[in-house]
PDB file of C-alpha atoms in Angstrom:
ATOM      1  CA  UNK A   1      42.795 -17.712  35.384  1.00  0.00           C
ATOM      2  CA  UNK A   2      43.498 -17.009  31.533  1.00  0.00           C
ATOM      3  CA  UNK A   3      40.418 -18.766  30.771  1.00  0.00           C
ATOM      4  CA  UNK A   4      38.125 -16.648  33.702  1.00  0.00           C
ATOM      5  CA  UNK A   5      39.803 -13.467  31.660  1.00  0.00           C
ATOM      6  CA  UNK A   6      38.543 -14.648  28.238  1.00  0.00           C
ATOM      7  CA  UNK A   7      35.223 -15.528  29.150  1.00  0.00           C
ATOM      8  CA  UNK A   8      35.052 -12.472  31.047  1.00  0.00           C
ATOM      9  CA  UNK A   9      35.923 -10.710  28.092  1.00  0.00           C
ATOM     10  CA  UNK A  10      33.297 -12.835  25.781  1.00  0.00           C
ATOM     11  CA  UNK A  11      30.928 -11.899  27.887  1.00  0.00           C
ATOM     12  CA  UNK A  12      31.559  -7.666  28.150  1.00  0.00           C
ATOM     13  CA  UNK A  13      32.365  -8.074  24.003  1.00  0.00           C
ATOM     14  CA  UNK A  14      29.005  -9.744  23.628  1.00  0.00           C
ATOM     15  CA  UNK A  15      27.402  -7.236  25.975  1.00  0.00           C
ATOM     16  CA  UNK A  16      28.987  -4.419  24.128  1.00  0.00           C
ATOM     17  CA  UNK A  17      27.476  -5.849  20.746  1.00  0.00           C
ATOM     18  CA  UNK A  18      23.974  -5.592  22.190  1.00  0.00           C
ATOM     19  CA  UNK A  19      24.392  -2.305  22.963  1.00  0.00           C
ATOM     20  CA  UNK A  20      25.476  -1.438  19.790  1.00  0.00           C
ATOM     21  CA  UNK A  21      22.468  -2.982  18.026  1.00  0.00           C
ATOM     22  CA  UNK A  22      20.291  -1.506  20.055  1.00  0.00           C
ATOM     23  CA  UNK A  23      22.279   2.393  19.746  1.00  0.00           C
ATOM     24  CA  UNK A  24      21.860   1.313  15.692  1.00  0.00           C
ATOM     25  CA  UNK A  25      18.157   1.362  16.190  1.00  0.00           C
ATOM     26  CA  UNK A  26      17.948   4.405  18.083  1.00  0.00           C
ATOM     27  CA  UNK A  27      19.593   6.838  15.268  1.00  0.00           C
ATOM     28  CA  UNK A  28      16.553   6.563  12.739  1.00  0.00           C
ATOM     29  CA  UNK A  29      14.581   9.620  13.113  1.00  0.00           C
ATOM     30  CA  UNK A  30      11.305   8.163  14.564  1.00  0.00           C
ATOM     31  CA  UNK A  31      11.018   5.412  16.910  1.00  0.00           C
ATOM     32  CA  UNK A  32      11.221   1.546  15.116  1.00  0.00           C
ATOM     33  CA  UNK A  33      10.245  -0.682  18.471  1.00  0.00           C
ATOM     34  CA  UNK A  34       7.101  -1.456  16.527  1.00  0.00           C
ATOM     35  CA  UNK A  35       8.980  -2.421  13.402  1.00  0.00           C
ATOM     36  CA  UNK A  36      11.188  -4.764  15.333  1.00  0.00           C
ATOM     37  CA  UNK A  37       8.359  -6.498  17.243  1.00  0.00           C
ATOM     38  CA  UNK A  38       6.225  -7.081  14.152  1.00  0.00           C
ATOM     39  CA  UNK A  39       9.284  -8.041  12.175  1.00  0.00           C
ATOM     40  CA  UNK A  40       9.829 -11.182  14.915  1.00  0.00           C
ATOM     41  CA  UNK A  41       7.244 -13.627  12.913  1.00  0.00           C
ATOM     42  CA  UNK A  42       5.712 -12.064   9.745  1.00  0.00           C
ATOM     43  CA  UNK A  43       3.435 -14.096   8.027  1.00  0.00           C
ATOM     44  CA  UNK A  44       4.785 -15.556   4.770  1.00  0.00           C
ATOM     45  CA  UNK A  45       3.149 -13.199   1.724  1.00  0.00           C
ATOM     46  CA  UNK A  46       3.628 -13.720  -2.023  1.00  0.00           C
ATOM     47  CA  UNK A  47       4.582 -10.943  -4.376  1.00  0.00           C
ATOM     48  CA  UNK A  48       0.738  -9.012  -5.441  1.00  0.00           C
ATOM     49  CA  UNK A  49      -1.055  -9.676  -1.654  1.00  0.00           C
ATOM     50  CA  UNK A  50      -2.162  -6.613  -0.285  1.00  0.00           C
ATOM     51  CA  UNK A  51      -0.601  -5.645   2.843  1.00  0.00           C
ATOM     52  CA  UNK A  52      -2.572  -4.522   6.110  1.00  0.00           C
ATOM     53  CA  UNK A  53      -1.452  -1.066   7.991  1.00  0.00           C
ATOM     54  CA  UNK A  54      -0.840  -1.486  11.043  1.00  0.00           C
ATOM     55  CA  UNK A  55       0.871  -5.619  10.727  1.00  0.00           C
ATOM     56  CA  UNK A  56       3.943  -6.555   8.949  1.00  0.00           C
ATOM     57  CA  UNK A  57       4.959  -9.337   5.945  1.00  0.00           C
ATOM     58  CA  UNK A  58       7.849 -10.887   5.620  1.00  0.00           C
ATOM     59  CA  UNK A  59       6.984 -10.653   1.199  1.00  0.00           C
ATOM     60  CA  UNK A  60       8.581 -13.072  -1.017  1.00  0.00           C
ATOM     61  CA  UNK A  61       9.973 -10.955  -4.381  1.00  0.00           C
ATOM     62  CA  UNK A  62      10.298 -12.016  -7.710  1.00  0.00           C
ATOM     63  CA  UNK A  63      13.273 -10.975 -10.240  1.00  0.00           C
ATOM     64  CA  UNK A  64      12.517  -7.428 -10.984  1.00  0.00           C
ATOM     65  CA  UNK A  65      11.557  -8.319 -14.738  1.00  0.00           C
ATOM     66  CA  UNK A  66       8.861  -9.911 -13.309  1.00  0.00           C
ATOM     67  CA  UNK A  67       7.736  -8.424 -10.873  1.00  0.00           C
ATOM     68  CA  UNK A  68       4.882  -6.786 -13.040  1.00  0.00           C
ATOM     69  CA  UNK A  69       5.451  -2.745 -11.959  1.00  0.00           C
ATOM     70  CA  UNK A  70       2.284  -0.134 -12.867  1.00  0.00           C
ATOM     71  CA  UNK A  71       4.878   2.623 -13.129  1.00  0.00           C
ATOM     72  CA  UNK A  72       8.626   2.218 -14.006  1.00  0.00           C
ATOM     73  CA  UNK A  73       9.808   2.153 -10.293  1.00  0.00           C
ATOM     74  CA  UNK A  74      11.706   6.163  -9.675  1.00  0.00           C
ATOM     75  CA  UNK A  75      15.145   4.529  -9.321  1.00  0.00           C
ATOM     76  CA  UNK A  76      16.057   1.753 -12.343  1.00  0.00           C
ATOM     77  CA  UNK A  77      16.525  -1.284 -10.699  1.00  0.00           C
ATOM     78  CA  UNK A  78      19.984  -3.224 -11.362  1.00  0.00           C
ATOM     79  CA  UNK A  79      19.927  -6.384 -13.393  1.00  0.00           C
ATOM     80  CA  UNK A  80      20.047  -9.338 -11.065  1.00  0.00           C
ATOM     81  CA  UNK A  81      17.897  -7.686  -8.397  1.00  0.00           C
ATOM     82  CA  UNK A  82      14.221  -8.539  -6.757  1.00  0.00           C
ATOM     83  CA  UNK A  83      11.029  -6.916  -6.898  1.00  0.00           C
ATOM     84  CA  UNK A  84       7.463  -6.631  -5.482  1.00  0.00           C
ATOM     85  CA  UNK A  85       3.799  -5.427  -6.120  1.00  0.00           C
ATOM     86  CA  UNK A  86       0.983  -5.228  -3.242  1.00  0.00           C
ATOM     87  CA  UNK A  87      -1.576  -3.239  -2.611  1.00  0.00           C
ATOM     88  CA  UNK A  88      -2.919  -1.306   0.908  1.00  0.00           C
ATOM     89  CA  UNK A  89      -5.984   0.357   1.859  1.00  0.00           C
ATOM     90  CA  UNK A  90      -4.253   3.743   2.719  1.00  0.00           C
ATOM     91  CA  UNK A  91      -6.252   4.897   6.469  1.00  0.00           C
ATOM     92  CA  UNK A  92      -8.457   7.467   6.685  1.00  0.00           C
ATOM     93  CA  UNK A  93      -5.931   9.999   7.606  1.00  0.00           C
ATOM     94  CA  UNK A  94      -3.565   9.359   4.624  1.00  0.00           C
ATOM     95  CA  UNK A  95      -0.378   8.962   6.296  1.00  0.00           C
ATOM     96  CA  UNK A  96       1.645   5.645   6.434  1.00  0.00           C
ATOM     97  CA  UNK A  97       4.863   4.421   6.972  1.00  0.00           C
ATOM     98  CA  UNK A  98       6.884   1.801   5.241  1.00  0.00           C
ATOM     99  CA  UNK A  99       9.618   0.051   6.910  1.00  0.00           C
ATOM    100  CA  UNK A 100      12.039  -2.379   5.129  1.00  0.00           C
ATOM    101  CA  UNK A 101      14.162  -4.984   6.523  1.00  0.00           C
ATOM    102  CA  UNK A 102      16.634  -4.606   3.968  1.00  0.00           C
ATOM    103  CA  UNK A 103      17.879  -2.731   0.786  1.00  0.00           C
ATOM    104  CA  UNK A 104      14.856  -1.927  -1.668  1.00  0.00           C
ATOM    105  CA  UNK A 105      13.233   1.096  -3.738  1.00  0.00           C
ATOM    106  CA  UNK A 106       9.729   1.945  -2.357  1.00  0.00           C
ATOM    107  CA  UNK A 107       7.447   3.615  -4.792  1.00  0.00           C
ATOM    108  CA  UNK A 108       3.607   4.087  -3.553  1.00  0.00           C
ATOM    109  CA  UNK A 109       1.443   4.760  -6.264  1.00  0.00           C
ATOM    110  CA  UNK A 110      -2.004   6.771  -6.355  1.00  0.00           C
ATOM    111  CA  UNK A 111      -4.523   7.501  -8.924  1.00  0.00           C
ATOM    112  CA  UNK A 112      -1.852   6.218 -11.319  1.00  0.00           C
ATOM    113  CA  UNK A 113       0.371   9.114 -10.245  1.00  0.00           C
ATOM    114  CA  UNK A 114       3.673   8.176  -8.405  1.00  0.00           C
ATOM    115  CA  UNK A 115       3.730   9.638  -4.971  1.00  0.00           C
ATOM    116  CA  UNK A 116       6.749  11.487  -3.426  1.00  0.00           C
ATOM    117  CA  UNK A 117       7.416  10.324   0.477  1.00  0.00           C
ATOM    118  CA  UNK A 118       6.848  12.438   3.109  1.00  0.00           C
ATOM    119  CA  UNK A 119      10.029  11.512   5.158  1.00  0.00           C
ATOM    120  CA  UNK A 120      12.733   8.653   4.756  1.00  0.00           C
ATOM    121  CA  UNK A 121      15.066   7.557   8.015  1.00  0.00           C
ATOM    122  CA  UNK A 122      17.601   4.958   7.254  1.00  0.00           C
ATOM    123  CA  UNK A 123      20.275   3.589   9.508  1.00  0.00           C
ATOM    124  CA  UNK A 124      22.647   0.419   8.307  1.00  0.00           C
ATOM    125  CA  UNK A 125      23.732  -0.138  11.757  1.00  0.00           C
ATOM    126  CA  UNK A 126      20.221  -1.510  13.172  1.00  0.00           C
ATOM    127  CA  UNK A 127      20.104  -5.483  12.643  1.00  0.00           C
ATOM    128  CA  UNK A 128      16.054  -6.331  11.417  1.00  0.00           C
ATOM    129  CA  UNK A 129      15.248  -3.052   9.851  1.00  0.00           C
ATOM    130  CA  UNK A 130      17.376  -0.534   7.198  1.00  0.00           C
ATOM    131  CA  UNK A 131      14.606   1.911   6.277  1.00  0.00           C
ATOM    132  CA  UNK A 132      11.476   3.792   7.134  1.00  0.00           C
ATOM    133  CA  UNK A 133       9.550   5.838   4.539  1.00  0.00           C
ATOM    134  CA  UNK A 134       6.627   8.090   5.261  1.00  0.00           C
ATOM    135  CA  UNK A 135       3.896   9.122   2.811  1.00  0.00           C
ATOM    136  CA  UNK A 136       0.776  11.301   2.788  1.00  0.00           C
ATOM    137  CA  UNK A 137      -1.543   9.594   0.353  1.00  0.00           C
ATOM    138  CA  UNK A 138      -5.363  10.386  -0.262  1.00  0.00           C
ATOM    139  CA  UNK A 139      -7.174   7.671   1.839  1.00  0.00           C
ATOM    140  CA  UNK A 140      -8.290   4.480  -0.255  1.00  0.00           C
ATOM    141  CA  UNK A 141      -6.593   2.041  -2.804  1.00  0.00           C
ATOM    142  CA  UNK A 142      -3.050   2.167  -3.088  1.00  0.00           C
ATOM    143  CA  UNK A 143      -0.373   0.212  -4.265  1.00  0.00           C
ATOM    144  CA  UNK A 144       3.121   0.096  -3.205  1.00  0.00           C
ATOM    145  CA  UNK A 145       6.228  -1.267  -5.496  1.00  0.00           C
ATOM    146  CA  UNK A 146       9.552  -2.874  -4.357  1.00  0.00           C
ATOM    147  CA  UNK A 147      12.659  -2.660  -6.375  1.00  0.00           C
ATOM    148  CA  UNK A 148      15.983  -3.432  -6.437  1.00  0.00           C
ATOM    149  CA  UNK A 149      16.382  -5.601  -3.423  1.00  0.00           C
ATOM    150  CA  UNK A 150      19.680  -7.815  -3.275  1.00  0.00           C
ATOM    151  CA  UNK A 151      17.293 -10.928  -1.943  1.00  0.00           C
ATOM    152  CA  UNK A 152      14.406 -12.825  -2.678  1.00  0.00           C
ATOM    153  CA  UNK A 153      12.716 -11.888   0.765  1.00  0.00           C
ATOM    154  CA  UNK A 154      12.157  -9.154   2.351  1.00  0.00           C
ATOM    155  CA  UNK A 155       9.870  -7.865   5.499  1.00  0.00           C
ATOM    156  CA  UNK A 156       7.926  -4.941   5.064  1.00  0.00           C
ATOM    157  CA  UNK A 157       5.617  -3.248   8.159  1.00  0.00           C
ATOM    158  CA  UNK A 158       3.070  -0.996   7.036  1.00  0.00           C
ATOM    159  CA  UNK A 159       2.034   1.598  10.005  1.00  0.00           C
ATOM    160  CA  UNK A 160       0.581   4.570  10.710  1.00  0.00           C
ATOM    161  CA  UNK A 161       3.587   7.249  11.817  1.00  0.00           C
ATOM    162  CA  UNK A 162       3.548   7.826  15.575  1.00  0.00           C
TER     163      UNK A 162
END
């Protein structure tokens, strides 16, 4: 009988768990489910590759002295931390979304002008993605910077906002 009761209990913590995972998710300001399907199997991409809208990478960084910035990223990355160039063909409507997997600086940079985002959820309590960053860019060539991440990996999903 003791045992029934603990596996019982396993079963409702576990249960309970998923929920909560799934409640995490549900508390950034605009839906993620695409974010967390595309996130599943990201191709590999090195550090420089352009990213597609509208598909995800799981990017490999480089140590942020290296990472070769156009622009000094907004907010100084910390000694010790990893970094990221790539470009993206911004859509013909301007606006994209950046998602992150984990802790990192975005900066999205235009005509050699830093761009401020549009609109920034993030939510620590969803398990495969941390933050989600809007801009409105000019359509065209584009290229976005990562900074400051704790890890030499990160996956990024470029969309267009629903």
């Amino acid at each position: 009988m003791k045992r029934l009761v603990v596996s019982l209990f396993a079963l409702l913590a576990g249960t309970s768990f998923a929920m909560a995972e799934d409640a995490g998710c549900e508390a950034f300001k605009w839906p993620v489910t695409r974010e967390q399907a595309l996130f599943a199997a990201p191709p590999a991409t090195p550090s420089g590759a352009p990213l597609a809208v509208g598909a995800a990478a799981d990017l490999g960084l480089v140590p942020v002295e290296k990472a070769g910035f156009t622009l000094p990223p907004e907010r100084a990355p910390a000694q010790g931390t990893f970094g990221a160039v790539a470009s993206v063909e911004v859509p013909p409507d301007g606006a994209i979304q950046i998602s992150l997997s984990g802790e990192a600086w975005v900066d999205v940079i235009q005509d050699g002008h830093a761009i401020k985002s549009a609109g920034y959820s993030g939510v620590k309590t969803c398990p495969a993605i941390r933050k989600s960053v809007r801009f409105k860019l000019t359509p065209g060539p584009a290229t976005v910077q990562f900074s400051g991440a704790k890890k030499a990996e990160l996956k990024v999903a470029v969309l267009t906002p629903e």
